[in-house]
Amino acid sequence: QVQLVESGGGLVQPGGSLRLSCAASGSIFGIDYMGLYRQAPGNQRDMVATITSAGSTNYADSVKGRFTISRDNAKNTVYLQMNSLKPEDTAVYYCKAQILSASGWRIYWGQGTQVTVSS
């Protein structure tokens, strides 16, 4: 059973920082891309940042220069360092990954972690 588990969310003041982690576990043969997406109340779920197994990254325009995505392939973990946080960054952040297991290649989602930016 493959699982994605996020951690690191919380309440932070505007201008502050948080680091999200997402770890994949289970019988994993390989992982292609990993990414973080977010969904605010009443909004659709949008891409925040993605990273391929080779380390190529992609960011939403709204977070460029403030957020940095990285991954540790040995630990099957992706990290999102979020700096200069703004109230509009408030959302539930979800991890997504394309993973190869005994079930073949499939897309998996984590359960989400709340990030609240407020004074």
CSV table of N, CA and C in Angstrom, one decimal:
chain,number,residue,atom,x,y,z
A,1,GLN,N,0.9,-1.2,0.0
A,1,GLN,CA,0.0,0.0,0.0
A,1,GLN,C,0.9,1.2,0.0
A,2,VAL,N,0.8,2.0,-1.1
A,2,VAL,CA,1.6,3.2,-1.2
A,2,VAL,C,0.9,4.4,-0.5
A,3,GLN,N,1.6,5.2,0.3
A,3,GLN,CA,1.0,6.3,0.9
A,3,GLN,C,1.9,7.5,0.8
A,4,LEU,N,1.2,8.7,0.8
A,4,LEU,CA,1.9,10.0,0.8
A,4,LEU,C,1.5,10.7,2.1
A,5,VAL,N,2.4,11.1,2.9
A,5,VAL,CA,2.1,11.8,4.2
A,5,VAL,C,2.8,13.1,4.3
A,6,GLU,N,2.0,14.2,4.4
A,6,GLU,CA,2.5,15.5,4.5
A,6,GLU,C,2.7,15.9,6.0
A,7,SER,N,3.6,16.8,6.2
A,7,SER,CA,3.8,17.4,7.5
A,7,SER,C,4.4,18.7,7.4
A,8,GLY,N,4.3,19.5,8.5
A,8,GLY,CA,5.0,20.8,8.6
A,8,GLY,C,4.1,22.0,8.4
A,9,GLY,N,2.8,21.8,8.3
A,9,GLY,CA,1.9,22.9,8.2
A,9,GLY,C,1.7,23.5,9.5
A,10,GLY,N,0.9,24.7,9.5
A,10,GLY,CA,0.7,25.3,10.8
A,10,GLY,C,0.3,26.8,10.6
A,11,LEU,N,0.3,27.5,11.7
A,11,LEU,CA,0.0,28.9,11.6
A,11,LEU,C,1.3,29.8,11.7
A,12,VAL,N,1.4,30.7,10.8
A,12,VAL,CA,2.5,31.6,10.7
A,12,VAL,C,2.1,33.0,10.4
A,13,GLN,N,2.9,33.9,10.9
A,13,GLN,CA,2.6,35.4,10.6
A,13,GLN,C,3.1,35.7,9.2
A,14,PRO,N,2.4,36.7,8.6
A,14,PRO,CA,2.9,37.2,7.3
A,14,PRO,C,4.4,37.6,7.4
A,15,GLY,N,5.1,37.1,6.3
A,15,GLY,CA,6.5,37.3,6.3
A,15,GLY,C,7.3,36.2,6.8
A,16,GLY,N,6.6,35.3,7.5
A,16,GLY,CA,7.3,34.1,8.1
A,16,GLY,C,7.6,33.0,7.1
A,17,SER,N,8.1,31.9,7.7
A,17,SER,CA,8.5,30.8,6.9
A,17,SER,C,8.0,29.5,7.4
A,18,LEU,N,7.8,28.5,6.6
A,18,LEU,CA,7.4,27.1,6.9
A,18,LEU,C,8.1,26.2,6.0
A,19,ARG,N,8.3,25.0,6.4
A,19,ARG,CA,8.8,23.9,5.6
A,19,ARG,C,7.9,22.7,5.6
A,20,LEU,N,7.4,22.4,4.4
A,20,LEU,CA,6.5,21.3,4.3
A,20,LEU,C,7.3,20.1,3.8
A,21,SER,N,7.0,18.9,4.3
A,21,SER,CA,7.6,17.7,3.9
A,21,SER,C,6.5,16.7,3.4
A,22,CYS,N,6.8,15.9,2.5
A,22,CYS,CA,5.9,14.8,2.0
A,22,CYS,C,6.7,13.6,1.8
A,23,ALA,N,6.4,12.5,2.5
A,23,ALA,CA,7.1,11.3,2.4
A,23,ALA,C,6.3,10.2,1.8
A,24,ALA,N,6.8,9.5,0.8
A,24,ALA,CA,6.1,8.4,0.2
A,24,ALA,C,6.6,7.1,0.9
A,25,SER,N,5.7,6.2,1.2
A,25,SER,CA,6.0,5.0,1.8
A,25,SER,C,5.3,3.8,1.2
A,26,GLY,N,5.8,2.6,1.4
A,26,GLY,CA,5.1,1.4,0.9
A,26,GLY,C,6.1,0.7,-0.1
A,27,SER,N,5.5,-0.2,-0.8
A,27,SER,CA,6.3,-1.0,-1.8
A,27,SER,C,6.5,-0.2,-3.1
A,28,ILE,N,7.5,0.7,-3.1
A,28,ILE,CA,7.8,1.6,-4.2
A,28,ILE,C,8.9,1.2,-5.0
A,29,PHE,N,8.7,1.0,-6.3
A,29,PHE,CA,9.8,0.7,-7.2
A,29,PHE,C,10.4,1.9,-7.8
A,30,GLY,N,9.7,3.0,-7.9
A,30,GLY,CA,10.2,4.2,-8.5
A,30,GLY,C,9.3,5.4,-8.3
A,31,ILE,N,9.7,6.6,-8.4
A,31,ILE,CA,8.9,7.8,-8.3
A,31,ILE,C,9.3,8.7,-9.5
A,32,ASP,N,8.3,9.2,-10.2
A,32,ASP,CA,8.6,10.1,-11.3
A,32,ASP,C,8.6,11.5,-10.7
A,33,TYR,N,7.5,12.3,-11.0
A,33,TYR,CA,7.5,13.6,-10.4
A,33,TYR,C,6.8,13.6,-9.1
A,34,MET,N,7.1,14.6,-8.3
A,34,MET,CA,6.5,14.9,-7.0
A,34,MET,C,6.2,16.4,-7.0
A,35,GLY,N,5.1,16.7,-6.3
A,35,GLY,CA,4.7,18.1,-6.3
A,35,GLY,C,3.8,18.5,-5.1
A,36,LEU,N,3.7,19.8,-4.9
A,36,LEU,CA,2.8,20.3,-3.9
A,36,LEU,C,1.7,21.1,-4.6
A,37,TYR,N,0.5,20.9,-4.2
A,37,TYR,CA,-0.6,21.7,-4.7
A,37,TYR,C,-1.4,22.3,-3.5
A,38,ARG,N,-2.2,23.3,-3.8
A,38,ARG,CA,-2.9,23.9,-2.7
A,38,ARG,C,-4.3,24.2,-3.1
A,39,GLN,N,-5.2,24.2,-2.1
A,39,GLN,CA,-6.6,24.5,-2.3
A,39,GLN,C,-7.1,25.4,-1.2
A,40,ALA,N,-7.6,26.6,-1.5
A,40,ALA,CA,-8.2,27.4,-0.5
A,40,ALA,C,-9.7,27.2,-0.6
A,41,PRO,N,-10.4,27.6,0.5
A,41,PRO,CA,-11.9,27.4,0.5
A,41,PRO,C,-12.5,28.1,-0.7
A,42,GLY,N,-13.4,27.3,-1.4
A,42,GLY,CA,-14.1,27.9,-2.5
A,42,GLY,C,-13.3,27.9,-3.8
A,43,ASN,N,-12.0,27.5,-3.8
A,43,ASN,CA,-11.2,27.6,-4.9
A,43,ASN,C,-10.8,26.2,-5.4
A,44,GLN,N,-10.3,26.1,-6.7
A,44,GLN,CA,-9.9,24.8,-7.2
A,44,GLN,C,-8.5,24.5,-6.6
A,45,ARG,N,-8.1,23.3,-6.8
A,45,ARG,CA,-6.7,22.9,-6.4
A,45,ARG,C,-5.7,23.3,-7.4
A,46,ASP,N,-4.7,24.0,-7.1
A,46,ASP,CA,-3.8,24.5,-8.0
A,46,ASP,C,-2.4,24.0,-7.7
A,47,MET,N,-1.6,23.9,-8.8
A,47,MET,CA,-0.2,23.5,-8.6
A,47,MET,C,0.6,24.7,-8.0
A,48,VAL,N,1.4,24.3,-7.0
A,48,VAL,CA,2.3,25.3,-6.4
A,48,VAL,C,3.8,25.1,-6.9
A,49,ALA,N,4.2,23.8,-6.9
A,49,ALA,CA,5.6,23.5,-7.3
A,49,ALA,C,5.7,22.0,-7.6
A,50,THR,N,6.5,21.7,-8.6
A,50,THR,CA,6.7,20.3,-8.9
A,50,THR,C,8.2,20.1,-9.2
A,51,ILE,N,8.6,18.8,-9.0
A,51,ILE,CA,10.0,18.5,-9.2
A,51,ILE,C,10.1,17.1,-9.8
A,52,THR,N,10.9,16.9,-10.8
A,52,THR,CA,11.0,15.6,-11.5
A,52,THR,C,12.1,14.8,-10.7
A,53,SER,N,12.2,13.5,-11.1
A,53,SER,CA,13.3,12.7,-10.5
A,53,SER,C,14.7,13.2,-10.8
A,54,ALA,N,14.8,13.9,-12.0
A,54,ALA,CA,16.1,14.5,-12.4
A,54,ALA,C,16.3,15.8,-11.7
A,55,GLY,N,15.3,16.4,-11.0
A,55,GLY,CA,15.6,17.6,-10.3
A,55,GLY,C,15.0,18.9,-11.0
A,56,SER,N,14.4,18.7,-12.2
A,56,SER,CA,13.8,19.8,-12.8
A,56,SER,C,12.6,20.3,-12.1
A,57,THR,N,12.5,21.6,-11.9
A,57,THR,CA,11.5,22.2,-11.1
A,57,THR,C,10.6,23.1,-11.9
A,58,ASN,N,9.3,23.3,-11.4
A,58,ASN,CA,8.4,24.2,-12.0
A,58,ASN,C,7.6,24.8,-10.9
A,59,TYR,N,7.3,26.2,-11.0
A,59,TYR,CA,6.6,26.9,-9.9
A,59,TYR,C,5.5,27.7,-10.5
A,60,ALA,N,4.5,27.8,-9.6
A,60,ALA,CA,3.4,28.8,-10.0
A,60,ALA,C,4.0,30.2,-9.9
A,61,ASP,N,3.5,31.1,-10.8
A,61,ASP,CA,4.1,32.4,-10.8
A,61,ASP,C,3.9,33.1,-9.4
A,62,SER,N,2.9,32.8,-8.7
A,62,SER,CA,2.6,33.5,-7.4
A,62,SER,C,3.6,33.2,-6.3
A,63,VAL,N,4.4,32.1,-6.5
A,63,VAL,CA,5.3,31.7,-5.5
A,63,VAL,C,6.8,31.8,-5.9
A,64,LYS,N,7.0,32.1,-7.2
A,64,LYS,CA,8.4,32.2,-7.6
A,64,LYS,C,9.2,33.2,-6.8
A,65,GLY,N,10.4,32.8,-6.5
A,65,GLY,CA,11.3,33.7,-5.7
A,65,GLY,C,11.0,33.6,-4.2
A,66,ARG,N,9.9,32.9,-3.8
A,66,ARG,CA,9.6,32.8,-2.3
A,66,ARG,C,9.6,31.3,-1.9
A,67,PHE,N,9.2,30.4,-2.7
A,67,PHE,CA,9.2,29.0,-2.4
A,67,PHE,C,10.3,28.2,-3.1
A,68,THR,N,10.8,27.2,-2.5
A,68,THR,CA,11.8,26.3,-3.1
A,68,THR,C,11.4,24.9,-2.9
A,69,ILE,N,11.3,24.1,-4.0
A,69,ILE,CA,11.0,22.7,-3.8
A,69,ILE,C,12.3,21.9,-4.0
A,70,SER,N,12.4,20.8,-3.2
A,70,SER,CA,13.6,19.9,-3.4
A,70,SER,C,13.1,18.5,-3.0
A,71,ARG,N,14.0,17.6,-3.3
A,71,ARG,CA,13.6,16.2,-3.0
A,71,ARG,C,14.8,15.4,-2.6
A,72,ASP,N,14.6,14.4,-1.8
A,72,ASP,CA,15.6,13.4,-1.4
A,72,ASP,C,15.2,12.1,-1.9
A,73,ASN,N,15.7,11.7,-3.1
A,73,ASN,CA,15.3,10.4,-3.7
A,73,ASN,C,15.5,9.2,-2.8
A,74,ALA,N,16.6,9.2,-2.0
A,74,ALA,CA,16.9,8.1,-1.2
A,74,ALA,C,15.8,7.9,-0.1
A,75,LYS,N,15.1,9.0,0.3
A,75,LYS,CA,14.1,9.0,1.3
A,75,LYS,C,12.7,9.1,0.8
A,76,ASN,N,12.6,9.1,-0.6
A,76,ASN,CA,11.3,9.3,-1.2
A,76,ASN,C,10.5,10.4,-0.6
A,77,THR,N,11.2,11.5,-0.4
A,77,THR,CA,10.6,12.7,0.2
A,77,THR,C,10.8,14.0,-0.6
A,78,VAL,N,9.8,14.8,-0.6
A,78,VAL,CA,9.9,16.1,-1.2
A,78,VAL,C,9.7,17.1,-0.2
A,79,TYR,N,10.3,18.3,-0.3
A,79,TYR,CA,10.3,19.4,0.6
A,79,TYR,C,9.8,20.6,-0.1
A,80,LEU,N,9.1,21.5,0.6
A,80,LEU,CA,8.7,22.8,0.1
A,80,LEU,C,9.1,23.8,1.2
A,81,GLN,N,10.1,24.6,0.9
A,81,GLN,CA,10.5,25.7,1.8
A,81,GLN,C,9.8,26.9,1.3
A,82,MET,N,9.0,27.4,2.3
A,82,MET,CA,8.1,28.6,2.0
A,82,MET,C,8.6,29.8,2.8
A,83,ASN,N,9.0,30.8,2.1
A,83,ASN,CA,9.5,32.0,2.8
A,83,ASN,C,8.6,33.2,2.4
A,84,SER,N,8.7,34.3,3.1
A,84,SER,CA,8.0,35.5,2.8
A,84,SER,C,6.5,35.2,2.6
A,85,LEU,N,5.9,34.4,3.5
A,85,LEU,CA,4.6,34.0,3.4
A,85,LEU,C,3.6,35.1,3.4
A,86,LYS,N,2.5,35.0,2.7
A,86,LYS,CA,1.5,36.0,2.6
A,86,LYS,C,0.1,35.4,3.0
A,87,PRO,N,-0.8,36.2,3.4
A,87,PRO,CA,-2.1,35.7,3.7
A,87,PRO,C,-2.8,34.9,2.6
A,88,GLU,N,-2.5,35.3,1.4
A,88,GLU,CA,-3.1,34.6,0.2
A,88,GLU,C,-2.4,33.2,0.0
A,89,ASP,N,-1.4,32.9,0.7
A,89,ASP,CA,-0.8,31.5,0.7
A,89,ASP,C,-1.6,30.6,1.6
A,90,THR,N,-2.6,31.1,2.4
A,90,THR,CA,-3.4,30.2,3.2
A,90,THR,C,-4.2,29.2,2.4
A,91,ALA,N,-4.0,28.0,2.7
A,91,ALA,CA,-4.7,26.9,2.0
A,91,ALA,C,-4.4,25.6,2.6
A,92,VAL,N,-5.0,24.5,2.2
A,92,VAL,CA,-4.6,23.2,2.5
A,92,VAL,C,-3.6,22.8,1.3
A,93,TYR,N,-2.5,22.3,1.8
A,93,TYR,CA,-1.4,21.9,0.8
A,93,TYR,C,-1.4,20.4,0.7
A,94,TYR,N,-1.5,19.9,-0.6
A,94,TYR,CA,-1.5,18.5,-0.9
A,94,TYR,C,-0.3,18.1,-1.6
A,95,CYS,N,0.2,16.9,-1.3
A,95,CYS,CA,1.3,16.3,-2.0
A,95,CYS,C,0.8,15.4,-3.1
A,96,LYS,N,1.4,15.4,-4.3
A,96,LYS,CA,1.0,14.5,-5.4
A,96,LYS,C,2.3,13.9,-5.9
A,97,ALA,N,2.2,12.6,-6.3
A,97,ALA,CA,3.3,12.0,-6.9
A,97,ALA,C,2.9,10.9,-7.8
A,98,GLN,N,3.7,10.7,-8.9
A,98,GLN,CA,3.5,9.6,-9.8
A,98,GLN,C,4.5,8.5,-9.4
A,99,ILE,N,3.9,7.3,-8.9
A,99,ILE,CA,4.7,6.3,-8.3
A,99,ILE,C,4.5,4.9,-9.0
A,100,LEU,N,5.6,4.2,-9.1
A,100,LEU,CA,5.6,2.9,-9.6
A,100,LEU,C,5.6,1.9,-8.5
A,101,SER,N,4.6,1.1,-8.5
A,101,SER,CA,4.5,0.0,-7.5
A,101,SER,C,4.1,-1.3,-8.2
A,102,ALA,N,3.7,-2.3,-7.4
A,102,ALA,CA,3.2,-3.5,-8.0
A,102,ALA,C,2.0,-3.3,-8.8
A,103,SER,N,1.3,-2.2,-8.6
A,103,SER,CA,0.1,-1.8,-9.3
A,103,SER,C,0.4,-1.1,-10.6
A,104,GLY,N,1.6,-0.9,-10.9
A,104,GLY,CA,2.0,-0.1,-12.1
A,104,GLY,C,2.2,1.4,-11.7
A,105,TRP,N,2.3,2.2,-12.7
A,105,TRP,CA,2.4,3.7,-12.5
A,105,TRP,C,1.0,4.2,-12.1
A,106,ARG,N,1.0,4.9,-11.0
A,106,ARG,CA,-0.3,5.5,-10.6
A,106,ARG,C,0.0,6.9,-9.9
A,107,ILE,N,-1.0,7.7,-9.9
A,107,ILE,CA,-1.0,9.0,-9.2
A,107,ILE,C,-1.5,8.9,-7.8
A,108,TYR,N,-0.8,9.4,-6.9
A,108,TYR,CA,-1.2,9.3,-5.5
A,108,TYR,C,-1.2,10.7,-4.9
A,109,TRP,N,-2.2,10.9,-4.0
A,109,TRP,CA,-2.3,12.2,-3.3
A,109,TRP,C,-2.2,12.0,-1.8
A,110,GLY,N,-1.6,12.9,-1.1
A,110,GLY,CA,-1.6,12.9,0.4
A,110,GLY,C,-2.9,13.4,0.9
A,111,GLN,N,-2.9,13.4,2.3
A,111,GLN,CA,-4.2,13.8,2.9
A,111,GLN,C,-4.3,15.3,3.1
A,112,GLY,N,-3.2,16.0,2.9
A,112,GLY,CA,-3.2,17.5,3.0
A,112,GLY,C,-2.8,18.0,4.4
A,113,THR,N,-2.2,19.2,4.4
A,113,THR,CA,-1.8,19.8,5.6
A,113,THR,C,-2.2,21.3,5.5
A,114,GLN,N,-2.7,21.8,6.6
A,114,GLN,CA,-3.2,23.2,6.6
A,114,GLN,C,-2.1,24.2,6.8
A,115,VAL,N,-2.0,25.2,6.0
A,115,VAL,CA,-1.1,26.3,6.2
A,115,VAL,C,-2.0,27.6,6.3
A,116,THR,N,-1.8,28.3,7.4
A,116,THR,CA,-2.6,29.5,7.7
A,116,THR,C,-1.6,30.6,7.9
A,117,VAL,N,-1.7,31.7,7.1
A,117,VAL,CA,-0.8,32.9,7.3
A,117,VAL,C,-1.7,34.0,7.8
A,118,SER,N,-1.5,34.4,9.0
A,118,SER,CA,-2.3,35.4,9.6
A,118,SER,C,-1.6,36.0,10.8
A,119,SER,N,-1.9,37.3,11.0
A,119,SER,CA,-1.3,38.0,12.2
A,119,SER,C,-2.3,37.9,13.3
